[in-house]
Amino acid sequence: MAIQFWRIRDRYYRLMGNRCDDCGARNLADKDMPRTGKILTHTQLHEPLPGFESEVPLNLAVIELQNGARVLAQIVDTPQEKIETGAKARAVIRRVRVDGDSGQILYGYKFVVE
Amino acid sequence: MKAYVASVGLEKVGDHWSESLLDLAVGASLKALDGRKVAPQQVIVGNMFSSAGARQEHLGALLASSLGLKGTPAYKVESACASGSTAFDVAYTMVKSGAIDSALVVGVEKMRDIEPEEVSLALAMAESVEYTQFVGASFAALNGLLARHYMERENVSRDELSALPVLSHANAVTAEHAQFRKAITPEVVSRSAMVADPLRLFDCAPVGDGAAAALVVNENAIGRAKSGLAEILGGAIATTEFSVYERKDMLRFEATEMAFKRALEQAGLPASKVGLIETHDAFSVVAALSLEAMGVSKRGMAGKDAKEGRFDLDGDIPINTFGGLKARGHPVGATGVYQIAEAYLQLTGAAGKNQAKDLDYAVTQNVGGVDTSAVVHVFGRAR
């Protein structure tokens, strides 16, 4: 299944995306997104999806980037008490998981609190 | 043409170790068909993940052939957790228009044949594989994010949120088809295991197997006899931005707002006449935001209203009268049909100890994803 993620690797590696601000449609050319933003809300997940067992509990947050775009991402390398609403966060590239079928290592964006 | 629910069939929600997905679907179907001498002209199955849950697809033909309905058109409708009510809406639309005169709608889900983490993955398929699943976010995680946002922005307390699962459990005690027939206190909720902070185990609907069926008919099929019928007065489906985190206001359940408004318009009914709501409490926060989207509670007030008894069986506007998703259970693709069957039981005076008094109109609200799809139906007493 890794191919469905390989296909959009630029989005994962370079934090690219697109969306029409008026109607929400997504058939535009991808643009680089700003790599910093602030935490809008966060959670700590105790029951992982398959492939994420070793990372429990998993910190996740909705980050509002400087241009207003939102991204759902893991928060890593951050002391628990610093993960709070309004905290500034910066995108980093990290290993996400190993694909179960092919063994390929998938990389993508995660965020650290500054 | 008028359309009605003519009979329903319910399997108890829970761990059906001895029954297969097909056994459950057949069981609910036979109960619904036994009540009426009407041969369904179509069989429509609502189901979300039989491929993951039972490695079985092609459910329409599978069920129709098992019911001995050779020649009958039959197929499955999928719309995540709103699959059941979406299947019902297809039947309602066709029967109301007169394209067909009767349809059997069967919601079914088999969740307990697979491991819990496989259930989590199957549920996460209602969300984006590329941006939600990829980062490790389960469906519970999205609702945890939503719950924190709700509690922080609207200043909602733990106890207020807990009032919703407490209410659902209270109503399930006397509901024969409910999964958990046990009352709980707010302390049970606030001390239960953390799932996706701040959501705890008792904020979340359980995993269970189930099937529910409803026979939908028009006047051509049923003649003039109106006994044991509930009229379907309106129905609407609405969709909005796919993932909750991309919406300008995450706390606005716009799909529910739109579907509720359209369904009531179709029914020609003001919101003030709605006497009962079966709402989608897959998570406590989802129940709260759904009630607020339907205008039953002001923003941030749904938990407080529940705590004050407004939604009790003898309150202003009873909700989730057989336990809702939280305590009746949430066999995902079947849930919408359970809700509709419960509205039917209420309007035909067959709700037993769970009967709401002086009821004329009932609403069901079922959502797929985090209010990505919303399906609302309006029912009234048959006249």
XYZ file of C-alpha atoms in Angstrom, chain B:
383
model
C -47.844 9.637 -2.066
C -47.439 8.997 1.665
C -44.633 6.752 2.875
C -44.607 4.801 6.118
C -42.544 2.541 8.279
C -44.835 -0.481 8.586
C -42.812 -2.734 10.875
C -39.346 -3.127 12.356
C -37.071 -5.937 13.535
C -34.267 -5.577 16.069
C -31.459 -7.859 17.164
C -29.947 -7.142 20.583
C -26.661 -5.264 20.149
C -23.648 -7.027 21.654
C -21.229 -9.913 21.300
C -22.871 -12.374 18.923
C -20.196 -15.056 18.989
C -22.607 -17.693 17.647
C -24.125 -15.619 14.843
C -22.585 -14.498 11.555
C -23.171 -11.195 9.791
C -25.741 -12.964 7.600
C -27.459 -14.630 10.594
C -27.956 -11.219 12.207
C -29.270 -9.627 9.006
C -31.688 -12.500 8.383
C -32.861 -12.423 12.018
C -33.749 -8.723 11.910
C -35.319 -9.072 8.425
C -37.622 -11.922 9.428
C -38.834 -10.028 12.492
C -39.713 -7.029 10.302
C -41.349 -9.122 7.553
C -43.351 -11.295 9.973
C -45.263 -8.245 11.128
C -46.755 -7.505 7.700
C -47.991 -9.432 4.703
C -46.027 -7.290 2.270
C -43.368 -8.663 -0.103
C -40.526 -6.112 -0.383
C -39.888 -4.933 -3.944
C -36.290 -4.073 -3.037
C -33.834 -5.095 -0.338
C -31.409 -2.332 0.662
C -28.617 -3.122 3.107
C -26.872 -0.431 5.144
C -23.374 -1.512 6.134
C -20.022 0.192 6.607
C -17.227 -2.365 6.704
C -18.309 -5.942 6.042
C -15.161 -6.301 3.905
C -12.950 -5.648 6.946
C -15.315 -7.077 9.573
C -16.316 -10.317 7.865
C -14.437 -10.430 4.527
C -17.812 -10.354 2.842
C -19.261 -8.009 0.280
C -22.221 -8.246 -2.091
C -24.522 -8.100 0.923
C -27.685 -7.226 -0.993
C -27.794 -10.413 -3.026
C -26.492 -12.441 -0.090
C -29.375 -11.351 2.124
C -32.091 -11.459 -0.555
C -31.161 -14.996 -1.568
C -31.157 -16.111 2.073
C -34.642 -14.639 2.511
C -35.890 -16.545 -0.535
C -36.553 -13.337 -2.446
C -35.378 -14.577 -5.833
C -35.555 -11.904 -8.518
C -35.734 -8.985 -6.046
C -33.317 -6.088 -6.645
C -30.914 -5.931 -3.707
C -27.772 -3.935 -2.934
C -25.665 -2.334 -0.217
C -25.418 1.369 0.595
C -22.315 2.681 2.367
C -21.786 6.047 4.027
C -19.593 5.253 7.038
C -21.526 5.400 10.335
C -24.471 6.899 8.462
C -24.838 3.845 6.191
C -28.056 2.623 7.838
C -29.967 5.890 7.602
C -28.632 6.495 4.086
C -29.972 3.094 2.982
C -33.272 4.053 4.591
C -33.288 7.382 2.733
C -32.870 5.600 -0.615
C -35.850 3.370 0.229
C -37.929 6.318 1.464
C -37.242 8.377 -1.665
C -38.251 5.558 -4.005
C -41.315 4.484 -2.053
C -42.514 8.056 -1.565
C -42.188 8.748 -5.307
C -44.094 5.610 -6.210
C -41.183 4.188 -8.228
C -41.599 1.161 -5.963
C -44.222 0.468 -3.298
C -42.208 -1.363 -0.645
C -38.626 -1.881 0.432
C -36.901 -3.771 3.198
C -34.054 -1.765 4.748
C -31.575 -3.743 6.828
C -28.677 -2.204 8.731
C -26.069 -4.710 9.833
C -22.531 -4.654 11.217
C -20.251 -7.416 12.477
C -17.528 -5.816 14.593
C -16.559 -8.535 17.070
C -15.125 -11.099 14.638
C -11.961 -8.986 14.313
C -9.394 -7.622 16.797
C -9.985 -4.213 18.427
C -7.119 -2.525 16.518
C -8.568 -3.818 13.257
C -11.886 -2.248 14.273
C -10.040 1.046 14.883
C -8.524 0.847 11.410
C -11.855 -0.019 9.785
C -13.495 2.969 11.510
C -10.583 5.233 10.525
C -11.405 4.435 6.890
C -14.295 6.900 7.247
C -11.521 9.490 7.364
C -8.770 10.488 4.937
C -6.232 7.698 4.408
C -3.624 10.238 3.303
C -3.891 12.903 6.011
C -5.677 11.380 8.993
C -4.775 7.690 8.997
C -1.255 8.469 7.747
C -0.319 10.471 10.849
C -1.700 7.784 13.182
C -4.965 9.503 14.088
C -7.856 7.156 14.792
C -11.479 8.185 14.810
C -11.340 8.500 18.599
C -8.320 10.831 18.242
C -10.290 13.215 16.013
C -13.060 13.293 18.572
C -10.543 13.874 21.367
C -9.229 16.900 19.453
C -12.794 18.105 19.010
C -13.694 17.551 22.669
C -10.743 19.602 23.960
C -11.573 22.426 21.551
C -15.207 22.315 22.697
C -14.421 22.281 26.404
C -11.796 25.041 26.157
C -13.641 27.378 23.823
C -17.158 26.972 25.197
C -16.032 26.558 28.813
C -17.722 23.157 29.227
C -16.959 21.115 32.355
C -16.183 17.405 32.637
C -19.437 16.838 34.547
C -21.533 18.627 31.929
C -20.112 16.447 29.169
C -20.612 13.328 31.323
C -24.338 14.069 31.651
C -24.878 12.843 28.075
C -23.536 9.273 28.506
C -25.205 9.137 31.938
C -28.558 9.900 30.278
C -28.085 7.301 27.538
C -27.222 4.618 30.086
C -30.262 5.507 32.224
C -32.590 4.972 29.255
C -30.953 1.676 28.254
C -31.778 -0.044 31.559
C -35.275 -0.943 30.314
C -34.382 -1.351 26.604
C -34.406 -5.017 25.661
C -32.244 -4.616 22.557
C -29.587 -2.462 24.288
C -25.979 -3.618 24.695
C -25.399 -2.138 28.176
C -28.515 -2.118 30.356
C -26.808 -0.525 33.312
C -27.131 2.955 34.822
C -23.903 4.882 35.488
C -22.898 7.985 37.463
C -20.780 10.915 36.241
C -17.937 9.515 38.394
C -17.955 6.299 36.328
C -17.323 8.433 33.242
C -14.649 10.669 34.785
C -12.750 7.716 36.300
C -12.835 5.459 33.244
C -9.710 4.804 31.185
C -8.378 7.627 29.013
C -8.852 6.901 25.292
C -8.057 10.204 23.538
C -7.541 12.930 26.113
C -9.938 14.417 27.285
C -12.265 11.640 26.066
C -12.497 8.603 28.304
C -13.907 5.133 27.703
C -17.422 6.115 28.839
C -17.490 9.098 26.476
C -17.246 6.629 23.583
C -19.872 4.305 22.100
C -18.913 0.627 22.460
C -18.026 -1.943 19.815
C -20.759 -4.488 19.155
C -22.530 -6.628 16.586
C -26.074 -5.833 15.534
C -28.779 -5.725 12.883
C -31.990 -3.748 12.564
C -34.621 -3.823 9.826
C -37.480 -1.585 8.738
C -40.182 -2.245 6.162
C -40.931 0.932 4.178
C -44.239 1.093 2.288
C -46.588 3.498 0.542
C -50.394 3.480 0.235
C -50.289 1.145 -2.792
C -48.686 -1.550 -0.670
C -50.617 -1.097 2.542
C -54.098 0.080 1.544
C -56.031 2.251 3.969
C -55.298 0.496 7.223
C -53.243 2.865 9.340
C -52.664 0.792 12.446
C -49.064 0.199 13.458
C -47.692 2.716 10.971
C -45.402 5.695 11.439
C -45.441 8.211 8.614
C -42.134 9.360 7.145
C -42.687 13.103 6.759
C -39.266 14.208 5.550
C -35.686 13.138 5.036
C -32.444 14.800 3.991
C -28.740 14.059 3.615
C -26.052 16.758 3.717
C -22.252 16.702 3.460
C -19.584 19.223 4.388
C -15.754 19.616 4.404
C -14.429 16.082 4.703
C -12.182 16.350 7.768
C -13.237 18.208 10.885
C -9.845 19.921 11.260
C -10.151 21.720 7.900
C -13.410 23.464 8.839
C -13.291 27.158 9.722
C -15.305 26.472 12.856
C -14.665 22.920 14.046
C -17.498 23.186 16.568
C -20.177 23.857 13.979
C -21.883 20.677 12.759
C -22.965 22.190 9.486
C -24.007 18.930 7.805
C -26.455 18.273 10.645
C -27.671 21.890 10.508
C -28.401 21.576 6.783
C -29.979 18.114 6.896
C -32.158 19.037 9.897
C -33.387 22.217 8.218
C -34.139 20.509 4.889
C -35.883 17.523 6.465
C -38.153 19.772 8.556
C -38.935 21.934 5.512
C -39.897 18.825 3.593
C -42.110 17.757 6.492
C -43.605 21.249 6.715
C -42.924 21.172 10.437
C -41.528 23.928 12.679
C -38.619 22.798 14.885
C -40.709 23.589 17.958
C -43.045 20.668 17.171
C -40.299 18.031 17.365
C -41.062 15.967 20.462
C -38.186 13.494 20.537
C -34.751 13.110 18.954
C -32.658 10.004 18.465
C -29.273 11.693 18.122
C -25.822 10.402 17.183
C -23.913 10.083 20.492
C -20.952 8.095 19.140
C -18.925 10.326 21.495
C -20.298 12.610 24.224
C -18.964 15.646 22.362
C -20.714 14.553 19.160
C -24.063 14.342 20.960
C -23.500 17.839 22.382
C -22.539 19.420 19.059
C -25.403 17.620 17.266
C -27.998 18.946 19.722
C -26.530 22.422 19.380
C -26.573 22.168 15.552
C -30.267 21.264 15.655
C -30.926 24.283 17.861
C -32.170 22.169 20.753
C -29.437 23.607 22.990
C -27.571 26.888 22.794
C -23.835 26.764 22.014
C -21.893 25.073 24.786
C -25.067 24.275 26.742
C -26.040 20.716 25.683
C -24.308 19.016 28.624
C -25.793 21.478 31.079
C -29.253 20.932 29.577
C -28.800 17.158 29.900
C -27.677 17.555 33.517
C -30.791 19.574 34.286
C -33.048 16.830 32.913
C -34.282 18.570 29.755
C -33.600 15.449 27.657
C -34.915 12.828 30.098
C -37.791 10.575 29.055
C -40.176 12.931 30.903
C -38.256 16.117 30.015
C -38.875 18.891 27.430
C -37.518 16.884 24.527
C -36.456 13.307 25.244
C -33.339 12.081 23.414
C -31.864 8.635 22.858
C -34.808 6.962 24.514
C -33.445 3.407 24.262
C -29.874 4.306 25.219
C -28.516 5.910 22.064
C -25.251 4.805 20.503
C -23.530 4.917 23.892
C -25.655 2.299 25.674
C -27.985 0.684 23.137
C -24.782 0.224 21.168
C -23.260 1.366 17.882
C -22.884 -1.430 15.316
C -21.903 1.318 12.917
C -23.682 0.538 9.638
C -26.777 -0.628 11.526
C -27.062 2.336 13.901
C -29.192 4.560 11.654
C -31.791 1.813 11.271
C -31.854 1.216 15.052
C -32.588 4.916 15.544
C -35.410 4.831 12.968
C -36.856 1.641 14.483
C -36.813 3.328 17.909
C -38.642 6.380 16.562
C -41.189 3.948 15.058
C -41.678 2.165 18.392
C -42.219 5.519 20.109
C -44.754 6.816 17.570
C -46.756 3.586 17.473
C -46.930 3.386 21.271
C -44.847 0.216 21.341
C -41.913 1.529 23.371
C -42.974 -0.189 26.609
C -41.214 1.182 29.691
C -39.292 3.605 27.440
C -42.437 5.202 26.034
C -42.328 8.995 25.711
C -45.679 10.623 26.535
C -47.880 12.726 24.224
C -45.625 12.304 21.245
C -46.623 13.474 17.753
C -43.304 13.951 15.923
C -39.875 12.353 16.236
C -36.538 13.060 14.530
C -33.577 10.777 13.901
C -30.083 12.179 13.247
C -27.252 9.879 12.138
C -23.796 11.043 11.061
C -20.875 9.593 9.098
C -17.373 10.771 10.001
C -17.235 13.741 12.379
C -20.474 15.202 10.966
C -19.032 14.892 7.466
C -22.289 13.310 6.289
C -25.482 13.877 8.219
C -28.816 12.166 7.673
C -32.012 13.416 9.311
C -35.511 11.953 9.106
C -38.780 13.279 10.481
C -41.582 10.930 11.513
C -45.146 11.446 12.654
C -48.120 9.396 13.802
C -49.989 7.907 10.820
C -53.304 9.689 10.254
